[in-house]
Amino acid sequence: MKDAVIHWISGPVMKATAYKPFKINEAVLVGEKKLLGEVVRLHDDEITVQMYEDTSGLRPGDPVAGEGNPLSVRLGPGILGNIFDGLLRSLDGEGRDFLYPGQNLPEPPIFNFKPLVEVGQIIKGGDAFGQVRTRPKPAKTHPCLVPPDKGGEVIAINERGDYTDIEIICTLRAQDGEEQQLAMSHKWPVRTPRPVAERLSIGPPLLTGQRILDCLFPTARGGKAMVPGGFGTGKTVLLETVAKWCNADVIIYLGCGERGNEMAGVLDEFPHLEDPVTKRPLMERMVVIANTSNMPVAAREASIYTGVTVAEYFRDQGLHVALMADSTSRWAEALREVSGRLGELPGEAGYPAYLSTRLAEFYERASRVRTLSDKGGSLTIIGAVSPPSSDFSEPVTIHTKRYVRNFWALDRRRAQARFYPAIDPLISYSEDATDLAKWWQKQGAPNWNEHRRRFLTLLEEQTRLERMARILGKDSLPPKQQLVLMLADLVNEAFLRQSAYSPKDRFASPKKQTKMMTVLDSFMDMAQKAVEAGIEVEQISAMPEVRRLQRMGEEISEEEMESFDTLQTALTTAFSGLLANVQEGDVV
Amino acid sequence: MNNNANLFLDEAATRIEGPLLFAHRRVDVGLNEMVEVTGSDGRKRLGRIAALDNDFMTIEVLESTSGLSLSNTRISFAGEPISFNLGPGILGRVFDGVGRVIDGGPPVAAIKKMPVDGGILNPMRRVKPSDFIETGISAIDVLNSLVRGQKLPIFSGGGLPHNQLALDIAMHARLRSPSGNHEEKFNEEFAIVFAGIGVPYDTAEKFRASFEESGALGHTALFLNLASDSSSQRLLTPRFALTAAEYLAFVEGRHVLAIITDFTNYCEALREVSASHGEIPSRKGYPGYMYSDLATLYERAGYLKGRPGTLTQLPVLTMPADDITHPIPDLTGYITEGQITLDRKLDREGVSPPINVLPSLSRLMKDGIGEGFTDPDHPALANQLFAAYSRTTQVRLLSNVVGAEGLTPADRRFLEFGVEFEEKFIHQDGPRTLDQSMDIGWQLLSRLPDSELSRLTDEQIARHLHKRRA
């Protein structure tokens, strides 16, 4: 089929003379190898196409075939637990050590289908017309949803049996009499958000098991957070850690323009880790979309939409989904590169003027919803940003900040001291925190908000005092202020620092986090009283119990909660000892 | 596919602008295919087709266009992308930046032709790199460990001994098996691909001499693009070198260490060529696609399932004005798996190698050290040394203004620790084994009180520090 013929080509952009009407954003297949592209501009009979694959070897005269619909991905039961490229094509397969353009896709997977509706029934978009078993033991099923834009009376449905995920297994008659054919999987255009019945306000917290996030800068389910940080500050490790331990049902891990070895690391590690809730391998709830930095740039631009569309697909099944996008800066750069090739007028730092609109569109797809089939679902987006030169005033950081509610800024100084997670508590913020305090109170942490405020105030105070100490010398600070410095250090060491690789410390339940906050809070009270009674700060920091406090995250596991009470008692005794000594001294 | 092998055009050129040559399109050729442009001087210049339309084509000449004219210029078409003919004979040989033998010997007998742009390594077929390489350098082995299949650049500055460091690593690197013995086999199948991009003649000679003297030239392929060669050729040098490295690693199954110096020259050439294309510049005049372009080079490192060979990259770059936020180190750092940063102050103080460990990082280190790889306590040791040295830098900042007298006794102890750390641990006169390096590390930590060692467990303190304190 020849719908158009190439007449100009350079890099990933080509122009062709069209013999049939094309639509904007229509997917096209180009040349003998059927390379994928997307129409980005129409002018009389000339179409401009952005190519998603390497264009080497293409030449004027090569044919272009229109797909008729916008760039779409196929959503179905075969997605969960697998790895795909930026256009949701499977990367699986022996002998595909190197990827070349226009490679054939693997055979469609086969699943055991069980119908859930009968002929004559009326079903609407978002309803399940059947389900497939994706795992025999323990049994796990995946619903087959009617695509949101379809629905009607069931006029035919296949019996229980094995089918490929693209076979027609159900036919509907819509109200206008048109027949619609459904398979287990369906295609959906990536740039169009999937509809929902209703958007709800943000829900309970997305628990990550990371103390600095859950307690200081929490994000809600359906919320959106950004993680800006220069190279080497631990963005990827943080995103991977959240992907491992957060309480979402499905994780979409989007490696957008990142390292190939990192993807290998995820594939190597996740199958061996256990979901703290379901006790199943973590890989079973993951979808990895790997568009590594050496893959074609235009596909990187599309990959972020692919990721969020897959996430919405699972949200529509009534699941809680978290999308990690690492890194949105690479996506913005791809946008810039393609825009440059199209000869558009550059805006700030060469980015196109519509950068901010595109970012808004993307982050707005995060939501807590009532789905079309009346279930509750949510989609949380966590996007990494890689600002050039760690400069947080660059366009991608600034514009993203306008649309997200939670800001987890990574700090190079902390990262260099190998203090992880290297989140800077002074410039990070969480707009969700106030709403989430109620949730913590219900979980048996009535003072959560007070503790949180106290920790943040201490850290704030610390920087102010350290600036002063730089001029006056630490020794000349009054004991009360020296105590502030010591306590702030303790908040950092004992609470905020958390090792992603220590089996006891890598995940902290809300209960453990509450216990740790409470112990620290009471230590602070006792220390303040002691200093008021004339005890030197150095005496307090030399107490052997302080070392236990510093290391409690790594030393006390989830199963040993009573150890926190033991520690608490030990601290109380130690302080009484100190005070008793002072009083005796007074007498003498 | 080689149907255009003998295709050529005479008298087709219409315009020459910098490295770009515009010509009538009277033959059926595809984008990115290789061409050879021969002027009236008879010199053949390598190029590629950069754009095509119905009537014209744009050719990017990858060597100097000086001496070309519109008439008497022949353009020959290869009908395929730029490729490199490779065979086992490439070891021990010296090539120019585009893979032509320049050591006076006969051409290399080719058994395989590979496109220099390489393929995209399928992330799913990669093996997570985890084999610890002992480089003999404490600051790397203990604190920023290198593993096979990693890409770990050296961030340096003009006048710093990065070339010496690269050579030292090339000469001493060996694999350490979990038992602590060095695997001899690693050295047998070991090969080095060394590429100099835009290096001055005397530096290139020094490299060649060092490889010859140490006898390492026998398992080395040397690519030299001299400072006097054309800048657009610099864009091809790492591609030819990495294609050779991929051949050695994935076809011959060797463990290849590719050392490429200096990537700053590569990026300068990229900027020059981009400007001549009239592209919209991004930061500091570098093209917006520099990240993607560098990624297509750096990502050509790794370890593939079911293949015996590995490709480890050690690129070297000099940070313009020692500025780590400059686009070249900045974009590199976003792609590579860490970096080894050299420091001018340490160099002036006579610390050799002058590695500043704080801004240095090895992202893959955690997968190659600890239980079953090196020593179970290696991660804790590294962590604690980092924490202590970072504390030192804070204390130094404080003491700059108030002097050592205004410090608390605990802080003063860290000042001493910092000096010893630089003089005894970072500085070294010859290669050390990992055990020797770790021993020095524990020794230094034993001078600090337990209350300052929050990254170590009580058992680790008892095991390593008590006897050293006694």
PDB file of C-alpha atoms in Angstrom, chain A residues 132-241:
ATOM      1  CA  VAL A 132      -7.831 -14.608  31.842  1.00  0.00           C
ATOM      2  CA  ARG A 133      -5.681 -16.563  34.181  1.00  0.00           C
ATOM      3  CA  THR A 134      -2.163 -15.125  34.079  1.00  0.00           C
ATOM      4  CA  ARG A 135      -0.733 -17.401  36.730  1.00  0.00           C
ATOM      5  CA  PRO A 136      -1.886 -20.867  37.788  1.00  0.00           C
ATOM      6  CA  LYS A 137      -0.685 -21.038  41.393  1.00  0.00           C
ATOM      7  CA  PRO A 138      -1.564 -19.072  43.426  1.00  0.00           C
ATOM      8  CA  ALA A 139      -4.216 -18.182  40.882  1.00  0.00           C
ATOM      9  CA  LYS A 140      -4.094 -14.692  39.516  1.00  0.00           C
ATOM     10  CA  THR A 141      -6.546 -13.293  37.010  1.00  0.00           C
ATOM     11  CA  HIS A 142      -6.603 -10.329  34.742  1.00  0.00           C
ATOM     12  CA  PRO A 143      -9.906  -8.791  33.595  1.00  0.00           C
ATOM     13  CA  CYS A 144     -10.588  -8.219  29.896  1.00  0.00           C
ATOM     14  CA  LEU A 145     -12.118  -4.779  29.744  1.00  0.00           C
ATOM     15  CA  VAL A 146     -14.370  -3.370  27.069  1.00  0.00           C
ATOM     16  CA  PRO A 147     -12.347  -0.422  25.685  1.00  0.00           C
ATOM     17  CA  PRO A 148     -13.664   2.884  27.107  1.00  0.00           C
ATOM     18  CA  ASP A 149     -14.928   4.037  23.709  1.00  0.00           C
ATOM     19  CA  LYS A 150     -16.942   0.861  22.999  1.00  0.00           C
ATOM     20  CA  GLY A 151     -20.023  -0.843  24.474  1.00  0.00           C
ATOM     21  CA  GLY A 152     -23.418  -2.332  23.585  1.00  0.00           C
ATOM     22  CA  GLU A 153     -25.281  -5.619  23.494  1.00  0.00           C
ATOM     23  CA  VAL A 154     -23.248  -8.823  23.480  1.00  0.00           C
ATOM     24  CA  ILE A 155     -24.115 -10.717  20.295  1.00  0.00           C
ATOM     25  CA  ALA A 156     -21.377 -13.319  20.421  1.00  0.00           C
ATOM     26  CA  ILE A 157     -18.822 -14.474  22.949  1.00  0.00           C
ATOM     27  CA  ASN A 158     -16.370 -17.361  22.813  1.00  0.00           C
ATOM     28  CA  GLU A 159     -16.392 -20.217  25.271  1.00  0.00           C
ATOM     29  CA  ARG A 160     -13.764 -20.805  27.852  1.00  0.00           C
ATOM     30  CA  GLY A 161     -10.511 -21.776  26.165  1.00  0.00           C
ATOM     31  CA  ASP A 162      -7.030 -20.785  25.062  1.00  0.00           C
ATOM     32  CA  TYR A 163      -6.762 -17.859  22.659  1.00  0.00           C
ATOM     33  CA  THR A 164      -4.057 -15.440  21.582  1.00  0.00           C
ATOM     34  CA  ASP A 165      -4.504 -11.971  22.962  1.00  0.00           C
ATOM     35  CA  ILE A 166      -5.371 -10.501  19.544  1.00  0.00           C
ATOM     36  CA  GLU A 167      -8.051 -13.010  18.476  1.00  0.00           C
ATOM     37  CA  ILE A 168     -11.638 -11.705  18.261  1.00  0.00           C
ATOM     38  CA  ILE A 169     -13.487 -13.390  21.114  1.00  0.00           C
ATOM     39  CA  CYS A 170     -16.468 -11.139  21.703  1.00  0.00           C
ATOM     40  CA  THR A 171     -18.768  -9.112  19.459  1.00  0.00           C
ATOM     41  CA  LEU A 172     -20.991  -6.249  20.586  1.00  0.00           C
ATOM     42  CA  ARG A 173     -23.742  -4.359  18.811  1.00  0.00           C
ATOM     43  CA  ALA A 174     -23.586  -0.687  19.685  1.00  0.00           C
ATOM     44  CA  GLN A 175     -26.671   1.476  20.002  1.00  0.00           C
ATOM     45  CA  ASP A 176     -26.224   2.794  16.486  1.00  0.00           C
ATOM     46  CA  GLY A 177     -26.250  -0.783  15.198  1.00  0.00           C
ATOM     47  CA  GLU A 178     -22.539  -0.946  14.448  1.00  0.00           C
ATOM     48  CA  GLU A 179     -20.794  -4.192  15.345  1.00  0.00           C
ATOM     49  CA  GLN A 180     -17.728  -3.984  17.533  1.00  0.00           C
ATOM     50  CA  GLN A 181     -15.202  -6.760  17.828  1.00  0.00           C
ATOM     51  CA  LEU A 182     -13.200  -7.284  21.002  1.00  0.00           C
ATOM     52  CA  ALA A 183     -10.082  -9.263  21.814  1.00  0.00           C
ATOM     53  CA  MET A 184      -8.387  -9.782  25.161  1.00  0.00           C
ATOM     54  CA  SER A 185      -6.204  -6.826  24.291  1.00  0.00           C
ATOM     55  CA  HIS A 186      -7.110  -3.546  22.666  1.00  0.00           C
ATOM     56  CA  LYS A 187      -5.267  -0.608  21.187  1.00  0.00           C
ATOM     57  CA  TRP A 188      -5.389   2.807  22.742  1.00  0.00           C
ATOM     58  CA  PRO A 189      -3.841   6.070  21.444  1.00  0.00           C
ATOM     59  CA  VAL A 190      -1.045   7.038  23.834  1.00  0.00           C
ATOM     60  CA  ARG A 191      -1.594  10.774  23.715  1.00  0.00           C
ATOM     61  CA  THR A 192      -5.263  10.508  24.755  1.00  0.00           C
ATOM     62  CA  PRO A 193      -5.989  10.113  28.491  1.00  0.00           C
ATOM     63  CA  ARG A 194      -8.320   7.191  29.181  1.00  0.00           C
ATOM     64  CA  PRO A 195     -11.715   8.397  30.406  1.00  0.00           C
ATOM     65  CA  VAL A 196     -12.981   7.790  33.945  1.00  0.00           C
ATOM     66  CA  ALA A 197     -16.382   8.165  35.614  1.00  0.00           C
ATOM     67  CA  GLU A 198     -15.197  10.715  38.137  1.00  0.00           C
ATOM     68  CA  ARG A 199     -11.991  12.217  39.466  1.00  0.00           C
ATOM     69  CA  LEU A 200     -11.726  12.119  43.243  1.00  0.00           C
ATOM     70  CA  SER A 201      -9.616  14.146  45.617  1.00  0.00           C
ATOM     71  CA  ILE A 202      -6.297  12.579  46.582  1.00  0.00           C
ATOM     72  CA  GLY A 203      -6.437   9.603  48.887  1.00  0.00           C
ATOM     73  CA  PRO A 204      -4.422   7.950  51.643  1.00  0.00           C
ATOM     74  CA  PRO A 205      -0.612   8.097  51.442  1.00  0.00           C
ATOM     75  CA  LEU A 206       1.425   6.132  48.979  1.00  0.00           C
ATOM     76  CA  LEU A 207       3.617   4.463  51.586  1.00  0.00           C
ATOM     77  CA  THR A 208       7.161   3.982  50.400  1.00  0.00           C
ATOM     78  CA  GLY A 209       8.791   2.507  53.498  1.00  0.00           C
ATOM     79  CA  GLN A 210      11.271   5.387  53.305  1.00  0.00           C
ATOM     80  CA  ARG A 211      11.194   7.488  56.456  1.00  0.00           C
ATOM     81  CA  ILE A 212      12.172  10.800  54.916  1.00  0.00           C
ATOM     82  CA  LEU A 213       9.381  10.425  52.363  1.00  0.00           C
ATOM     83  CA  ASP A 214       6.607   8.936  54.474  1.00  0.00           C
ATOM     84  CA  CYS A 215       7.130  11.144  57.500  1.00  0.00           C
ATOM     85  CA  LEU A 216       8.566  14.387  56.177  1.00  0.00           C
ATOM     86  CA  PHE A 217       7.470  14.656  52.553  1.00  0.00           C
ATOM     87  CA  PRO A 218       4.657  12.184  51.942  1.00  0.00           C
ATOM     88  CA  THR A 219       2.755  11.861  48.712  1.00  0.00           C
ATOM     89  CA  ALA A 220      -0.829  10.692  48.429  1.00  0.00           C
ATOM     90  CA  ARG A 221      -2.153   7.982  46.146  1.00  0.00           C
ATOM     91  CA  GLY A 222      -3.110   9.768  42.989  1.00  0.00           C
ATOM     92  CA  GLY A 223      -0.589  12.490  43.751  1.00  0.00           C
ATOM     93  CA  LYS A 224       2.437  13.624  41.827  1.00  0.00           C
ATOM     94  CA  ALA A 225       5.985  14.139  42.950  1.00  0.00           C
ATOM     95  CA  MET A 226       9.192  15.202  41.268  1.00  0.00           C
ATOM     96  CA  VAL A 227      12.742  14.231  42.127  1.00  0.00           C
ATOM     97  CA  PRO A 228      15.257  16.740  40.763  1.00  0.00           C
ATOM     98  CA  GLY A 229      18.936  15.995  41.256  1.00  0.00           C
ATOM     99  CA  GLY A 230      22.273  16.309  39.510  1.00  0.00           C
ATOM    100  CA  PHE A 231      24.084  13.215  38.336  1.00  0.00           C
ATOM    101  CA  GLY A 232      25.260  10.919  41.081  1.00  0.00           C
ATOM    102  CA  THR A 233      22.794  12.176  43.693  1.00  0.00           C
ATOM    103  CA  GLY A 234      20.842   8.931  43.726  1.00  0.00           C
ATOM    104  CA  LYS A 235      17.717   9.648  41.678  1.00  0.00           C
ATOM    105  CA  THR A 236      17.650   6.211  40.161  1.00  0.00           C
ATOM    106  CA  VAL A 237      18.340   4.399  43.429  1.00  0.00           C
ATOM    107  CA  LEU A 238      15.557   6.395  45.113  1.00  0.00           C
ATOM    108  CA  LEU A 239      13.078   5.653  42.329  1.00  0.00           C
ATOM    109  CA  GLU A 240      14.031   1.988  42.360  1.00  0.00           C
ATOM    110  CA  THR A 241      13.661   1.866  46.129  1.00  0.00           C
TER     111      THR A 241
END
